[in-house]
Amino acid sequence: MKALNRLSIRARITMGTLLLAAVFFGGVSLVVRQQVDMIMQNAAFEVLQNDATPFETAIQQEPNEPGDNPGEGQLVAVIDPAGATQTSTLPASITSNMALIDLAGTGPQQLVAGGATYLVAVETVETGAGNWTIISARNQEESALVLTDLTAGLTLGLGALTLLFGAVSWRLIGAALRPVTQLRRSAEAIVASDTEELLPVGPAKDEITDLATTLNRLIDDLRASASRERQLVSDASHELRTPLAVLQAQLELLRTGDRSSIDSDILAAERATTRLTELVESLLELSRLDAGRPPTPTTVGALVDEAGGAIDRARLRAMSDDVEIDLIMPDHADHAAPIAMPALLYGRVLDNLLSNAVRALDGKGQITATIRLDPPHLITFVTDNGPGIDPEFLPHAFDRFSQEDKVRGTANGSGLGLAIVAAAAASVNGTVTLENAADSGLIVRLTIPVTQERPDPLRENLEAGPNNATAPALDSNSPSRTGNGS
């Protein structure tokens, strides 16, 4: 079996067709030989019956006269009712083995005597004096020779036909697999040249065309994935370079600079380290989302609690600013309804959206998070009255490391927050959209599907881990939460 697996598909299919052809033609040969043998047996038996017919007629007309002697080449014996042989041209080998002949039989009989095989027919003629028996025989040597020659002819002819069938199969299978070989060569050429070309797709609507189309989609996906990875590495290297340079400079100042400014230097280094930590955590979060791990469902109540914690964390971040952060929740929502997105991931999404909104307000304004259960979806709105987003930047807002020109070059954000939000929504087949408000500000709409799978609290707790504790949430039973971070 291992040796067979090493053969090419063409060779294996050809061997299979040869085997089937050999079995088929062998069966045909056997049937033909049996049919010819049967025809020859029946013909010989009719000849034997014809040899006995004159004697039957003579006995019926003259019971005491068995008729003339048999003709030349006829092997016939006529036995009277008393058991005496009146006429016989049977060879001695048959005469000495008369006991092996069934005199009461009516069909053809085979008798091997004297090294030869004979076909024997027995006819009984009833008369008033008793029953006469006529035995006719025929040597089967000629028939055996005919069958031998027929078998040899069938073997040679059908063997040659099987080989011809195998050769034709080899050519046809080669022609059928030729497009696959061309696809392989084209793929090798694409890999060797590192071009942007795709595999050729023929005009025929067959399996080869479907294969080429599927492989082209795979090539496109792989190229896009490789491009994203290269861009991610490039952007990450660019984003990491700045805080690392700042951190290195601050450490050098701590070692060689003015000791009186040590507090400010340590604070600057701490900020650079915090930025590095946030960037690395964001990259890890994107990596986990890109891995495509099936999400753990939770309940509406768990998401509401997590939303409360996110609001509290946002208020802490905006504590020194004049920013009001409110949460509006459904009054009579089914808190036990299962939701596809894990609570911890939902909290991270809200953290990113609220952090972006706080930064956009620049110290003064209002942010409102609204949760609405609209089966089969849970919809979350995050709105603010800030300056909004440049309309030209909106199509690129969810791209990784993408930031508006007015934000680039500052220490605010890394351009990964909205990318994480988009990846989190996609991981549960949800959607997220951005829209500038009519007057001022930004409206973010996050839609999460309601699922039929009930949450597993144990699995959710294990995934959250002991180090993922969040800030205390407000009472989730109240219809709304209001307040400000001042």
Short mmCIF file of C-alpha atoms in Angstrom, two decimals:
data_model
loop_
_atom_site.label_atom_id
_atom_site.label_comp_id
_atom_site.label_asym_id
_atom_site.label_seq_id
_atom_site.Cartn_x
_atom_site.Cartn_y
_atom_site.Cartn_z
CA MET A 1 0.00 0.00 0.00
CA LYS A 2 2.84 2.42 0.82
CA ALA A 3 4.49 1.65 -2.53
CA LEU A 4 1.18 2.32 -4.28
CA ASN A 5 0.85 5.67 -2.51
CA ARG A 6 4.22 6.72 -3.91
CA LEU A 7 2.90 6.41 -7.47
CA SER A 8 1.44 9.36 -9.32
CA ILE A 9 -2.29 9.87 -9.57
CA ARG A 10 -2.08 9.12 -13.28
CA ALA A 11 -0.34 5.78 -12.62
CA ARG A 12 -2.77 4.80 -9.88
CA ILE A 13 -5.84 5.61 -11.96
CA THR A 14 -4.39 3.74 -14.94
CA MET A 15 -3.63 0.70 -12.79
CA GLY A 16 -7.17 0.81 -11.45
CA THR A 17 -8.67 0.98 -14.93
CA LEU A 18 -6.40 -1.85 -16.09
CA LEU A 19 -7.53 -3.98 -13.19
CA LEU A 20 -11.18 -3.26 -13.93
CA ALA A 21 -10.64 -3.95 -17.63
CA ALA A 22 -8.84 -7.23 -16.88
CA VAL A 23 -11.66 -8.36 -14.59
CA PHE A 24 -14.30 -7.32 -17.13
CA PHE A 25 -12.61 -8.89 -20.16
CA GLY A 26 -11.72 -12.00 -18.15
CA GLY A 27 -15.38 -12.39 -17.22
CA VAL A 28 -16.38 -11.87 -20.83
CA SER A 29 -13.87 -14.54 -21.93
CA LEU A 30 -15.20 -17.01 -19.40
CA VAL A 31 -18.81 -16.42 -20.44
CA VAL A 32 -17.98 -16.72 -24.15
CA ARG A 33 -16.07 -19.94 -23.61
CA GLN A 34 -18.89 -21.45 -21.57
CA GLN A 35 -21.45 -20.46 -24.18
CA VAL A 36 -19.38 -21.94 -27.02
CA ASP A 37 -18.83 -25.12 -25.01
CA MET A 38 -22.56 -25.41 -24.37
CA ILE A 39 -23.37 -24.83 -28.05
CA MET A 40 -20.88 -27.49 -29.12
CA GLN A 41 -22.23 -29.95 -26.56
CA ASN A 42 -25.79 -29.42 -27.74
CA ALA A 43 -24.76 -29.73 -31.39
CA ALA A 44 -22.84 -32.94 -30.70
CA PHE A 45 -25.79 -34.37 -28.74
CA GLU A 46 -28.13 -33.64 -31.67
CA VAL A 47 -25.68 -35.43 -34.00
CA LEU A 48 -25.71 -38.46 -31.68
CA GLN A 49 -29.50 -38.44 -31.65
CA ASN A 50 -29.50 -38.28 -35.45
CA ASP A 51 -27.09 -41.26 -35.55
CA ALA A 52 -29.58 -43.30 -33.49
CA THR A 53 -32.68 -42.27 -35.48
CA PRO A 54 -32.37 -44.86 -38.36
CA PHE A 55 -32.08 -47.70 -35.87
CA GLU A 56 -35.08 -46.45 -33.90
CA THR A 57 -37.14 -46.37 -37.09
CA ALA A 58 -36.03 -49.84 -38.16
CA ILE A 59 -36.80 -51.38 -34.76
CA GLN A 60 -40.22 -49.78 -34.67
CA GLN A 61 -40.99 -51.20 -38.13
CA GLU A 62 -39.33 -54.61 -37.66
CA PRO A 63 -38.73 -55.33 -33.93
CA ASN A 64 -36.46 -58.27 -34.77
CA GLU A 65 -34.36 -56.36 -37.28
CA PRO A 66 -32.21 -53.51 -35.78
CA GLY A 67 -31.49 -52.18 -39.27
CA ASP A 68 -28.34 -51.75 -41.33
CA ASN A 69 -24.88 -51.45 -39.92
CA PRO A 70 -23.83 -47.95 -38.75
CA GLY A 71 -22.18 -45.65 -41.26
CA GLU A 72 -18.48 -44.94 -41.39
CA GLY A 73 -17.30 -42.97 -38.37
CA GLN A 74 -20.51 -43.59 -36.40
CA LEU A 75 -20.07 -45.11 -32.95
CA VAL A 76 -23.32 -46.92 -32.29
CA ALA A 77 -24.41 -50.02 -30.34
CA VAL A 78 -27.85 -51.64 -30.50
CA ILE A 79 -28.83 -53.84 -27.54
CA ASP A 80 -31.95 -56.07 -27.66
CA PRO A 81 -34.41 -56.57 -24.78
CA ALA A 82 -32.46 -59.63 -23.65
CA GLY A 83 -29.31 -57.54 -23.20
CA ALA A 84 -27.48 -58.98 -26.19
CA THR A 85 -25.60 -56.60 -28.50
CA GLN A 86 -26.98 -56.93 -32.02
CA THR A 87 -24.86 -54.25 -33.66
CA SER A 88 -21.88 -52.30 -32.32
CA THR A 89 -19.15 -50.05 -33.67
CA LEU A 90 -18.17 -48.81 -30.21
CA PRO A 91 -14.46 -49.05 -29.41
CA ALA A 92 -13.34 -51.61 -26.88
CA SER A 93 -12.56 -48.85 -24.36
CA ILE A 94 -16.26 -47.93 -24.27
CA THR A 95 -17.49 -51.54 -24.39
CA SER A 96 -15.40 -52.42 -21.35
CA ASN A 97 -16.85 -49.45 -19.44
CA MET A 98 -20.53 -49.95 -20.35
CA ALA A 99 -21.32 -50.15 -16.63
CA LEU A 100 -20.44 -46.45 -16.34
CA ILE A 101 -23.20 -45.48 -18.77
CA ASP A 102 -26.63 -44.69 -17.33
CA LEU A 103 -28.89 -46.59 -19.70
CA ALA A 104 -31.96 -44.87 -18.22
CA GLY A 105 -30.55 -41.40 -18.82
CA THR A 106 -32.08 -39.08 -21.40
CA GLY A 107 -29.46 -36.34 -21.72
CA PRO A 108 -25.84 -36.15 -22.84
CA GLN A 109 -23.33 -38.07 -20.73
CA GLN A 110 -19.55 -37.73 -20.45
CA LEU A 111 -17.48 -40.91 -20.44
CA VAL A 112 -13.71 -41.06 -20.03
CA ALA A 113 -12.33 -44.29 -21.39
CA GLY A 114 -9.00 -45.29 -22.87
CA GLY A 115 -7.53 -41.87 -22.29
CA ALA A 116 -10.22 -40.17 -24.37
CA THR A 117 -13.41 -38.33 -23.50
CA TYR A 118 -16.62 -39.34 -25.21
CA LEU A 119 -20.05 -37.74 -25.36
CA VAL A 120 -22.67 -40.49 -25.04
CA ALA A 121 -26.40 -40.47 -25.85
CA VAL A 122 -28.81 -43.26 -24.85
CA GLU A 123 -32.12 -43.86 -26.66
CA THR A 124 -34.74 -46.42 -25.60
CA VAL A 125 -37.22 -47.96 -28.10
CA GLU A 126 -40.27 -49.70 -26.66
CA THR A 127 -41.63 -52.77 -28.50
CA GLY A 128 -43.98 -55.62 -27.71
CA ALA A 129 -41.04 -57.91 -27.03
CA GLY A 130 -39.38 -55.42 -24.66
CA ASN A 131 -37.18 -52.33 -24.72
CA TRP A 132 -34.33 -51.94 -27.16
CA THR A 133 -31.40 -49.67 -26.20
CA ILE A 134 -29.41 -47.65 -28.69
CA ILE A 135 -26.11 -46.14 -27.52
CA SER A 136 -24.34 -43.56 -29.67
CA ALA A 137 -20.99 -41.96 -28.80
CA ARG A 138 -18.66 -39.27 -30.16
CA ASN A 139 -15.04 -38.51 -29.37
CA GLN A 140 -14.67 -35.01 -27.87
CA GLU A 141 -11.07 -34.54 -28.90
CA GLU A 142 -11.91 -32.20 -31.75
CA SER A 143 -14.26 -30.16 -29.56
CA ALA A 144 -11.55 -29.90 -26.91
CA LEU A 145 -9.10 -28.67 -29.52
CA VAL A 146 -11.61 -26.09 -30.68
CA LEU A 147 -12.15 -24.88 -27.10
CA THR A 148 -8.40 -24.74 -26.51
CA ASP A 149 -7.85 -22.68 -29.63
CA LEU A 150 -10.79 -20.45 -28.68
CA THR A 151 -9.40 -19.93 -25.17
CA ALA A 152 -5.99 -19.04 -26.54
CA GLY A 153 -7.53 -16.63 -29.04
CA LEU A 154 -9.68 -15.00 -26.38
CA THR A 155 -6.72 -14.70 -24.03
CA LEU A 156 -4.52 -13.09 -26.65
CA GLY A 157 -7.23 -10.89 -28.11
CA LEU A 158 -8.71 -9.68 -24.88
CA GLY A 159 -5.24 -9.33 -23.34
CA ALA A 160 -4.22 -7.09 -26.22
CA LEU A 161 -7.51 -5.21 -25.85
CA THR A 162 -6.82 -4.73 -22.13
CA LEU A 163 -3.37 -3.34 -22.85
CA LEU A 164 -4.84 -1.06 -25.51
CA PHE A 165 -7.46 0.06 -23.01
CA GLY A 166 -4.70 0.79 -20.48
CA ALA A 167 -2.72 2.81 -23.04
CA VAL A 168 -5.80 4.80 -24.01
CA SER A 169 -6.59 5.36 -20.31
CA TRP A 170 -3.04 6.57 -19.71
CA ARG A 171 -3.36 9.10 -22.53
CA LEU A 172 -6.85 10.25 -21.54
CA ILE A 173 -5.94 10.60 -17.86
CA GLY A 174 -2.82 12.49 -18.85
CA ALA A 175 -4.93 14.84 -20.96
CA ALA A 176 -7.40 15.29 -18.09
CA LEU A 177 -4.60 16.03 -15.60
CA ARG A 178 -2.66 18.30 -17.94
CA PRO A 179 -4.45 21.44 -16.69
CA VAL A 180 -3.47 20.48 -13.14
CA THR A 181 0.16 20.20 -14.24
CA GLN A 182 -0.12 23.60 -15.90
CA LEU A 183 -1.57 25.04 -12.70
CA ARG A 184 1.34 23.61 -10.72
CA ARG A 185 3.88 25.05 -13.14
CA SER A 186 2.13 28.41 -13.08
CA ALA A 187 2.16 28.35 -9.27
CA GLU A 188 5.89 27.51 -9.28
CA ALA A 189 6.51 30.39 -11.68
CA ILE A 190 4.52 32.77 -9.47
CA VAL A 191 6.49 31.69 -6.40
CA ALA A 192 9.83 31.96 -8.21
CA SER A 193 9.14 35.38 -9.73
CA ASP A 194 7.24 36.85 -6.74
CA THR A 195 4.84 38.63 -9.10
CA GLU A 196 1.28 39.76 -8.54
CA GLU A 197 -0.06 37.44 -11.23
CA LEU A 198 -2.70 34.79 -10.59
CA LEU A 199 -3.20 31.27 -11.88
CA PRO A 200 -4.76 31.06 -15.36
CA VAL A 201 -8.46 30.23 -15.38
CA GLY A 202 -9.68 28.41 -18.47
CA PRO A 203 -12.96 29.11 -20.26
CA ALA A 204 -14.43 25.70 -19.42
CA LYS A 205 -16.84 25.46 -16.50
CA ASP A 206 -15.34 22.35 -14.94
CA GLU A 207 -13.59 21.20 -11.78
CA ILE A 208 -10.21 22.53 -12.95
CA THR A 209 -11.69 25.99 -13.39
CA ASP A 210 -13.24 25.79 -9.93
CA LEU A 211 -9.88 24.68 -8.50
CA ALA A 212 -8.03 27.54 -10.19
CA THR A 213 -10.64 30.05 -8.98
CA THR A 214 -10.42 28.75 -5.41
CA LEU A 215 -6.61 28.79 -5.47
CA ASN A 216 -6.64 32.35 -6.81
CA ARG A 217 -8.84 33.41 -3.91
CA LEU A 218 -6.43 31.67 -1.56
CA ILE A 219 -3.46 33.43 -3.19
CA ASP A 220 -5.24 36.78 -2.85
CA ASP A 221 -5.97 36.09 0.82
CA LEU A 222 -2.39 35.01 1.49
CA ARG A 223 -1.01 38.07 -0.25
CA ALA A 224 -3.38 40.32 1.64
CA SER A 225 -2.45 38.61 4.91
CA ALA A 226 1.26 38.93 4.17
CA SER A 227 0.78 42.57 3.23
CA ARG A 228 -1.11 43.21 6.47
CA GLU A 229 1.62 41.50 8.47
CA ARG A 230 4.34 43.54 6.77
CA GLN A 231 2.36 46.72 7.32
CA LEU A 232 1.71 45.76 10.94
CA VAL A 233 5.39 45.14 11.59
CA SER A 234 6.32 48.38 9.87
CA ASP A 235 3.71 50.42 11.74
CA ALA A 236 4.45 48.74 15.05
CA SER A 237 8.17 49.39 14.61
CA HIS A 238 7.41 53.02 13.80
CA GLU A 239 5.09 53.45 16.77
CA LEU A 240 7.45 51.70 19.18
CA ARG A 241 10.44 53.73 18.06
CA THR A 242 9.20 57.03 19.51
CA PRO A 243 8.43 55.94 23.12
CA LEU A 244 11.58 53.82 23.17
CA ALA A 245 13.66 56.80 22.08
CA VAL A 246 12.01 58.97 24.71
CA LEU A 247 12.56 56.35 27.38
CA GLN A 248 16.21 55.94 26.40
CA ALA A 249 16.76 59.70 26.45
CA GLN A 250 15.15 60.05 29.86
CA LEU A 251 17.24 57.22 31.27
CA GLU A 252 20.40 58.87 29.95
CA LEU A 253 19.36 62.16 31.56
CA LEU A 254 18.75 60.34 34.83
CA ARG A 255 22.30 58.98 34.66
CA THR A 256 24.17 62.06 33.44
CA GLY A 257 21.79 65.02 33.78
CA ASP A 258 20.78 67.48 36.43
CA ARG A 259 19.71 65.69 39.59
CA SER A 260 17.32 68.51 40.46
CA SER A 261 14.98 67.49 37.60
CA ILE A 262 14.94 63.83 38.51
CA ASP A 263 11.22 63.85 39.35
CA SER A 264 10.20 65.26 35.96
CA ASP A 265 12.53 62.86 34.17
CA ILE A 266 11.06 59.89 36.03
CA LEU A 267 7.54 61.10 35.18
CA ALA A 268 8.43 61.39 31.47
CA ALA A 269 9.97 57.90 31.53
CA GLU A 270 6.87 56.56 33.25
CA ARG A 271 4.67 58.06 30.53
CA ALA A 272 6.82 56.51 27.82
CA THR A 273 6.65 53.13 29.59
CA THR A 274 2.86 53.44 29.91
CA ARG A 275 2.57 54.18 26.20
CA LEU A 276 4.74 51.18 25.39
CA THR A 277 2.61 48.96 27.65
CA GLU A 278 -0.62 50.16 26.07
CA LEU A 279 0.77 49.61 22.59
CA VAL A 280 1.97 46.09 23.37
CA GLU A 281 -1.35 45.20 25.03
CA SER A 282 -3.22 46.49 21.99
CA LEU A 283 -1.07 44.42 19.67
CA LEU A 284 -1.65 41.32 21.80
CA GLU A 285 -5.39 41.96 21.80
CA LEU A 286 -5.40 42.25 18.01
CA SER A 287 -3.37 39.06 17.77
CA ARG A 288 -5.91 37.19 19.90
CA LEU A 289 -8.79 38.51 17.81
CA ASP A 290 -7.01 37.63 14.55
CA ALA A 291 -6.51 34.06 15.81
CA GLY A 292 -10.23 33.46 15.24
CA ARG A 293 -10.92 31.72 18.53
CA PRO A 294 -14.65 31.03 18.97
CA PRO A 295 -16.14 33.64 21.34
CA THR A 296 -17.64 32.73 24.69
CA PRO A 297 -21.27 33.87 24.87
CA THR A 298 -22.55 35.79 27.85
CA THR A 299 -25.78 37.52 28.89
CA VAL A 300 -27.24 40.98 28.50
CA GLY A 301 -26.94 41.45 32.26
CA ALA A 302 -23.21 40.70 32.16
CA LEU A 303 -22.69 43.22 29.37
CA VAL A 304 -24.68 45.84 31.28
CA ASP A 305 -22.49 45.27 34.34
CA GLU A 306 -19.37 45.51 32.20
CA ALA A 307 -20.68 48.73 30.66
CA GLY A 308 -21.01 50.17 34.16
CA GLY A 309 -17.41 49.29 34.89
CA ALA A 310 -16.27 50.89 31.63
CA ILE A 311 -18.17 54.09 32.52
CA ASP A 312 -16.51 54.16 35.93
CA ARG A 313 -13.06 53.71 34.41
CA ALA A 314 -13.71 56.48 31.88
CA ARG A 315 -14.83 58.81 34.68
CA LEU A 316 -11.61 58.11 36.55
CA ARG A 317 -9.57 58.97 33.47
CA ALA A 318 -11.52 62.23 33.02
CA MET A 319 -11.59 63.11 36.71
CA SER A 320 -9.55 66.29 36.30
CA ASP A 321 -11.55 67.45 33.28
CA ASP A 322 -14.97 69.01 32.87
CA VAL A 323 -16.38 65.94 31.08
CA GLU A 324 -19.79 64.44 31.79
CA ILE A 325 -20.16 60.73 31.05
CA ASP A 326 -23.62 59.11 31.10
CA LEU A 327 -24.94 55.58 30.59
CA ILE A 328 -28.48 54.87 29.38
CA MET A 329 -29.76 51.30 29.58
CA PRO A 330 -32.98 49.50 28.58
CA ASP A 331 -35.68 49.56 31.24
CA HIS A 332 -37.19 46.10 30.77
CA ALA A 333 -34.56 44.13 28.87
CA ASP A 334 -34.19 40.39 29.37
CA HIS A 335 -30.91 40.32 31.27
CA ALA A 336 -30.69 36.54 30.82
CA ALA A 337 -30.74 36.77 27.01
CA PRO A 338 -27.53 35.21 25.58
CA ILE A 339 -25.16 37.50 23.67
CA ALA A 340 -22.34 36.36 21.39
CA MET A 341 -19.63 38.74 22.67
CA PRO A 342 -17.82 37.88 25.94
CA ALA A 343 -18.33 40.45 28.69
CA LEU A 344 -14.60 41.12 29.11
CA LEU A 345 -14.18 41.83 25.40
CA TYR A 346 -17.23 44.10 25.46
CA GLY A 347 -15.65 46.03 28.32
CA ARG A 348 -12.43 46.50 26.34
CA VAL A 349 -14.41 47.74 23.34
CA LEU A 350 -16.21 50.33 25.49
CA ASP A 351 -12.91 51.32 27.12
CA ASN A 352 -11.45 52.10 23.69
CA LEU A 353 -14.52 54.00 22.49
CA LEU A 354 -14.84 56.02 25.68
CA SER A 355 -11.08 56.76 25.79
CA ASN A 356 -11.23 58.04 22.21
CA ALA A 357 -14.21 60.21 23.10
CA VAL A 358 -12.49 61.63 26.20
CA ARG A 359 -9.40 62.52 24.16
CA ALA A 360 -11.54 64.08 21.44
CA LEU A 361 -13.31 66.38 23.93
CA ASP A 362 -9.96 67.83 25.08
CA GLY A 363 -11.05 68.51 28.66
CA LYS A 364 -14.68 69.67 28.22
CA GLY A 365 -17.85 68.10 26.87
CA GLN A 366 -20.36 65.28 27.22
CA ILE A 367 -20.25 61.55 26.39
CA THR A 368 -23.29 59.25 26.39
CA ALA A 369 -23.27 55.47 26.10
CA THR A 370 -26.65 53.97 25.25
CA ILE A 371 -27.47 50.24 25.32
CA ARG A 372 -30.57 49.05 23.49
CA LEU A 373 -31.81 45.48 23.10
CA ASP A 374 -33.44 45.22 19.69
CA PRO A 375 -33.72 41.46 19.00
CA PRO A 376 -31.98 39.80 17.35
CA HIS A 377 -29.27 42.37 18.21
CA LEU A 378 -27.88 44.30 21.13
CA ILE A 379 -27.02 47.81 19.94
CA THR A 380 -24.61 50.12 21.77
CA PHE A 381 -24.27 53.82 20.90
CA VAL A 382 -21.35 55.96 22.10
CA THR A 383 -21.84 59.64 21.28
CA ASP A 384 -19.95 62.79 22.17
CA ASN A 385 -20.22 66.49 21.34
CA GLY A 386 -16.62 66.89 20.27
CA PRO A 387 -15.28 67.98 16.89
CA GLY A 388 -16.02 64.67 15.16
CA ILE A 389 -13.83 63.06 12.51
CA ASP A 390 -12.63 64.44 9.22
CA PRO A 391 -14.98 62.95 6.55
CA GLU A 392 -11.98 62.03 4.41
CA PHE A 393 -10.55 60.00 7.28
CA LEU A 394 -13.78 58.09 8.09
CA PRO A 395 -13.16 55.27 5.54
CA HIS A 396 -9.73 54.64 7.14
CA ALA A 397 -10.71 55.06 10.78
CA PHE A 398 -10.68 51.31 11.49
CA ASP A 399 -7.30 50.70 9.82
CA ARG A 400 -4.51 49.72 12.17
CA PHE A 401 -2.18 52.55 13.24
CA SER A 402 -4.33 55.03 11.32
CA GLN A 403 -4.74 58.47 12.92
CA GLU A 404 -5.95 61.84 11.77
CA ASP A 405 -3.28 64.33 10.81
CA LYS A 406 -4.16 66.53 13.79
CA VAL A 407 -3.54 63.61 16.15
CA ARG A 408 -0.35 62.22 14.61
CA GLY A 409 2.80 63.38 16.30
CA THR A 410 1.07 63.76 19.66
CA ALA A 411 1.15 61.34 22.56
CA ASN A 412 -2.58 60.65 22.29
CA GLY A 413 -3.29 57.08 21.23
CA SER A 414 -1.57 54.62 18.96
CA GLY A 415 -4.14 54.20 16.19
CA LEU A 416 -5.14 50.71 17.38
CA GLY A 417 -8.23 51.45 19.48
CA LEU A 418 -10.79 51.50 16.66
CA ALA A 419 -8.99 48.60 14.94
CA ILE A 420 -9.54 46.52 18.08
CA VAL A 421 -13.21 47.55 18.17
CA ALA A 422 -13.69 46.51 14.52
CA ALA A 423 -11.88 43.18 15.05
CA ALA A 424 -13.92 42.45 18.18
CA ALA A 425 -17.19 43.12 16.36
CA ALA A 426 -16.14 40.96 13.41
CA SER A 427 -15.18 38.09 15.75
CA VAL A 428 -18.85 37.72 16.79
CA ASN A 429 -20.32 38.52 13.34
CA GLY A 430 -21.27 41.99 14.56
CA THR A 431 -20.75 45.42 13.00
CA VAL A 432 -19.45 48.81 14.06
CA THR A 433 -19.98 52.12 12.24
CA LEU A 434 -18.84 55.71 12.68
CA GLU A 435 -20.90 58.76 11.77
CA ASN A 436 -20.46 62.46 12.41
CA ALA A 437 -23.41 64.01 14.23
CA ALA A 438 -25.50 66.63 12.46
CA ASP A 439 -24.38 69.49 14.74
CA SER A 440 -21.09 68.32 16.24
CA GLY A 441 -19.57 65.20 17.67
CA LEU A 442 -19.27 61.55 16.68
CA ILE A 443 -21.76 58.66 16.82
CA VAL A 444 -20.38 55.11 17.14
CA ARG A 445 -22.87 52.26 16.63
CA LEU A 446 -21.87 48.77 17.77
CA THR A 447 -24.24 45.92 16.84
CA ILE A 448 -23.84 42.51 18.50
CA PRO A 449 -26.05 39.54 17.53
CA VAL A 450 -28.11 37.66 20.09
CA THR A 451 -27.11 34.00 20.10
CA GLN A 452 -28.96 30.79 20.96
CA GLU A 453 -26.00 29.31 22.82
CA ARG A 454 -26.26 29.68 26.56
CA PRO A 455 -23.17 31.04 28.34
CA ASP A 456 -20.89 28.81 30.37
CA PRO A 457 -20.02 30.77 33.55
CA LEU A 458 -17.08 28.50 34.38
CA ARG A 459 -15.49 28.93 30.97
CA GLU A 460 -16.06 32.67 31.03
CA ASN A 461 -14.45 33.01 34.46
CA LEU A 462 -11.49 30.90 33.38
CA GLU A 463 -10.99 33.06 30.29
CA ALA A 464 -11.25 36.25 32.33
CA GLY A 465 -8.55 34.99 34.70
CA PRO A 466 -7.63 36.28 38.17
CA ASN A 467 -5.84 39.35 36.83
CA ASN A 468 -8.74 40.72 34.78
CA ALA A 469 -10.71 42.32 37.56
CA THR A 470 -12.48 45.50 36.53
CA ALA A 471 -13.58 48.54 38.43
CA PRO A 472 -16.81 48.14 40.41
CA ALA A 473 -19.88 48.55 38.22
CA LEU A 474 -22.86 50.63 39.08
CA ASP A 475 -26.23 49.09 39.86
CA SER A 476 -27.35 47.38 36.64
CA ASN A 477 -31.01 47.44 37.62
CA SER A 478 -31.39 51.19 37.25
CA PRO A 479 -32.71 52.41 33.89
CA SER A 480 -29.87 54.94 33.41
CA ARG A 481 -26.61 56.18 34.87
CA THR A 482 -25.61 59.78 34.78
CA GLY A 483 -22.78 61.79 36.24
CA ASN A 484 -19.60 63.51 35.30
CA GLY A 485 -15.97 63.00 35.89
CA SER A 486 -15.33 66.37 37.54
#
